[in-house]
Coordinates of C-alpha atoms in Angstrom, one line a residue:
M12 CA 49.8 118.3 52.0
L13 CA 49.6 119.5 48.4
L14 CA 46.5 118.8 46.4
E15 CA 46.9 116.0 44.0
K16 CA 47.3 117.2 40.4
I17 CA 44.2 116.9 38.3
S18 CA 44.9 115.3 34.9
T19 CA 42.7 116.1 31.9
G20 CA 43.3 116.4 28.2
A21 CA 42.6 120.1 28.0
S22 CA 45.0 122.8 29.2
L23 CA 44.0 126.2 30.6
R24 CA 45.4 129.5 29.4
L25 CA 47.0 131.2 32.4
G26 CA 47.4 135.0 32.3
I27 CA 50.2 136.1 34.6
I28 CA 49.7 139.8 35.2
L29 CA 52.8 141.8 36.3
G30 CA 51.2 144.6 38.2
S31 CA 54.1 147.0 38.8
T32 CA 55.2 149.4 36.1
R33 CA 57.9 151.2 38.1
K34 CA 61.3 151.6 36.7
G35 CA 63.7 149.2 38.4
R36 CA 60.8 147.1 39.7
F37 CA 61.5 143.9 41.5
G38 CA 58.4 142.4 40.1
E39 CA 60.1 141.2 36.9
T40 CA 62.3 138.9 39.0
V41 CA 59.3 137.5 40.8
A42 CA 57.2 137.2 37.6
K43 CA 60.0 135.4 35.7
W44 CA 60.4 132.9 38.5
F45 CA 56.7 132.2 38.8
E46 CA 56.3 131.9 35.0
E47 CA 59.0 129.3 34.9
I48 CA 57.2 127.3 37.6
A49 CA 53.9 127.6 35.7
R50 CA 55.5 126.7 32.3
Q51 CA 56.7 123.4 33.7
D52 CA 53.1 122.5 34.6
H53 CA 51.7 121.2 31.3
R54 CA 48.1 121.8 32.5
F55 CA 48.6 125.5 31.6
E56 CA 49.5 127.6 28.6
T57 CA 51.1 130.7 30.0
D58 CA 50.9 134.3 28.9
L59 CA 52.9 136.9 30.8
I60 CA 50.9 140.1 30.6
D61 CA 53.3 142.9 31.6
L62 CA 51.3 146.1 32.2
S63 CA 54.3 148.2 31.4
E64 CA 53.9 147.2 27.8
F65 CA 50.3 148.6 27.5
S66 CA 49.3 152.3 27.2
L67 CA 45.9 152.4 28.7
P68 CA 43.7 155.6 28.8
W69 CA 43.8 157.2 32.3
D70 CA 40.4 158.8 31.6
M71 CA 38.8 155.4 31.3
S72 CA 37.7 156.1 27.7
K73 CA 37.4 153.3 25.1
D74 CA 40.1 155.0 23.1
M75 CA 40.7 152.6 20.2
D76 CA 44.1 154.3 19.5
S77 CA 45.3 153.1 22.8
D78 CA 46.4 149.5 23.7
L79 CA 43.1 148.8 25.2
P80 CA 41.8 146.5 22.4
L81 CA 45.0 144.4 22.6
F82 CA 44.8 144.3 26.4
S83 CA 41.1 143.3 26.2
D84 CA 41.9 140.4 23.9
R85 CA 44.7 139.1 26.1
I86 CA 42.4 139.1 29.2
A87 CA 39.4 137.7 27.3
E88 CA 41.6 134.8 26.0
A89 CA 42.7 133.7 29.5
D90 CA 40.9 131.1 31.5
V91 CA 42.7 131.8 34.8
F92 CA 44.9 134.5 36.2
V93 CA 47.7 135.0 38.6
V94 CA 48.5 138.6 39.6
I95 CA 52.0 139.5 40.6
T96 CA 51.7 142.5 42.9
P97 CA 53.9 144.6 45.2
E98 CA 52.6 146.6 48.1
Y99 CA 52.9 150.4 47.9
N100 CA 52.0 152.3 51.1
H101 CA 49.7 149.5 52.3
G102 CA 48.1 149.2 48.9
Y103 CA 48.5 148.0 45.3
P104 CA 49.8 149.9 42.2
A105 CA 47.6 152.6 40.7
Y106 CA 48.2 151.3 37.1
L107 CA 47.0 147.8 38.1
K108 CA 43.7 149.4 39.3
L109 CA 43.4 151.2 36.0
A110 CA 44.0 148.0 34.1
I111 CA 41.4 146.2 36.2
D112 CA 38.8 148.9 35.8
S113 CA 39.4 149.3 32.1
L114 CA 37.5 146.0 31.4
H115 CA 34.5 144.2 32.7
E116 CA 33.1 141.2 31.0
E117 CA 36.5 139.9 30.1
W118 CA 37.1 139.2 33.8
N119 CA 33.8 137.7 34.6
A120 CA 33.5 134.2 36.2
K121 CA 37.2 133.4 36.1
P122 CA 39.5 132.4 39.0
L123 CA 42.7 134.1 40.0
G124 CA 45.5 133.7 42.5
F125 CA 48.1 136.1 43.8
V126 CA 51.9 136.2 44.1
S127 CA 52.8 139.2 46.3
Y128 CA 56.0 140.8 47.5
G129 CA 57.0 143.6 49.8
G130 CA 58.5 144.4 53.2
S131 CA 57.3 143.0 56.5
S132 CA 53.8 142.1 55.2
G133 CA 55.0 140.5 52.0
G134 CA 52.4 142.4 50.0
L135 CA 49.5 140.7 51.7
R136 CA 47.8 144.0 52.5
A137 CA 47.6 144.7 48.8
V138 CA 46.3 141.2 48.1
E139 CA 43.4 141.6 50.6
Q140 CA 42.4 144.9 49.0
L141 CA 42.5 143.3 45.5
R142 CA 40.2 140.5 46.6
N143 CA 37.4 143.0 47.2
V144 CA 38.1 144.6 43.8
F145 CA 38.0 141.4 41.9
A146 CA 34.9 140.1 43.7
E147 CA 33.0 143.0 42.2
L148 CA 34.0 141.6 38.8
R149 CA 32.5 138.2 39.7
M150 CA 35.8 136.6 40.0
T151 CA 36.8 133.8 42.4
T152 CA 40.1 134.4 44.2
I153 CA 42.2 131.5 45.5
R154 CA 42.6 131.5 49.2
D155 CA 46.3 130.5 49.4
C156 CA 48.9 132.7 47.8
V157 CA 52.7 132.9 47.4
S158 CA 54.1 135.8 49.5
F159 CA 57.7 137.1 49.6
H160 CA 58.4 139.1 52.8
W161 CA 61.5 141.3 52.5
A162 CA 61.5 140.1 48.9
H163 CA 65.0 141.4 47.9
A164 CA 66.6 139.3 50.6
R165 CA 64.6 136.2 49.5
F166 CA 66.2 136.0 46.1
H167 CA 69.7 135.3 44.8
N168 CA 70.5 135.4 41.1
G169 CA 66.8 135.5 40.2
R170 CA 65.8 132.5 42.3
P171 CA 64.4 132.3 45.9
T172 CA 66.9 131.2 48.4
E173 CA 64.3 128.8 49.9
E174 CA 63.1 127.6 46.5
F175 CA 61.5 124.3 47.6
R176 CA 59.3 126.2 50.1
Y177 CA 58.1 128.8 47.6
A178 CA 57.8 126.3 44.7
S179 CA 55.6 124.1 47.0
S180 CA 53.4 127.1 47.7
A181 CA 53.2 127.9 43.9
E182 CA 52.3 124.3 43.1
K183 CA 49.5 124.4 45.7
L184 CA 48.2 127.7 44.1
L185 CA 48.3 126.2 40.6
N186 CA 46.5 123.0 41.7
E187 CA 43.6 125.1 43.2
L188 CA 43.6 127.4 40.2
Y189 CA 43.4 124.5 37.8
W190 CA 40.5 123.0 39.6
W191 CA 38.6 126.3 39.8
G192 CA 39.5 127.0 36.2
N193 CA 37.9 123.9 34.9
V194 CA 34.8 124.3 37.1
L195 CA 34.2 127.9 36.0
K196 CA 35.1 127.4 32.4
Q197 CA 32.3 124.8 32.2
A198 CA 30.0 127.1 34.3
R199 CA 30.5 130.1 31.9
M200 CA 29.1 128.1 29.0
N201 CA 25.8 127.6 30.9
F202 CA 25.7 130.9 32.9
P203 CA 23.1 133.5 31.7
Q204 CA 25.0 136.3 30.0
S205 CA 22.4 138.8 31.3
V206 CA 23.6 138.0 34.8
L207 CA 27.3 138.5 33.9
R208 CA 26.5 141.8 32.2
S209 CA 24.3 143.2 34.9

């Protein structure tokens, strides 16, 4: 049973992070589908953050000539996140890890969910590793996620062949994300900054 939608006057800014930067990536198909679902939910203002559009310094420097300041602003402005991730060799993309590690406070005390895709595991092994990474940044990860096993076979003309099933999973994810987003947005206003920065 899906969680009942919470209705308030304020919308939350949802950053949808497309984690793959590979040429010919299938992630664009998955991200566009999920973004369409999220845009139909008026509780959210969506922002598709495609990592392939950012040039981040591999040496982890704070190079102001890179796209790091722009990336920092986009992450800081978001209240909640969904990460679209594939699974590469039982793990997640290297550039996604670079993007995560490039920032710190911008992530703090915010919730995020996952939409994963891959072969037999549907990207879930990548998701489980990412949960540990984001926990270190004081983020709350949503338990339920949307997972596409054998992803190429699950889509036709840019849409899942079992769309009702996957749309229901996406709605459940968005409901939980909205609840956590409101709770943590309020909590961030009262949370000691010294704790977040430690």
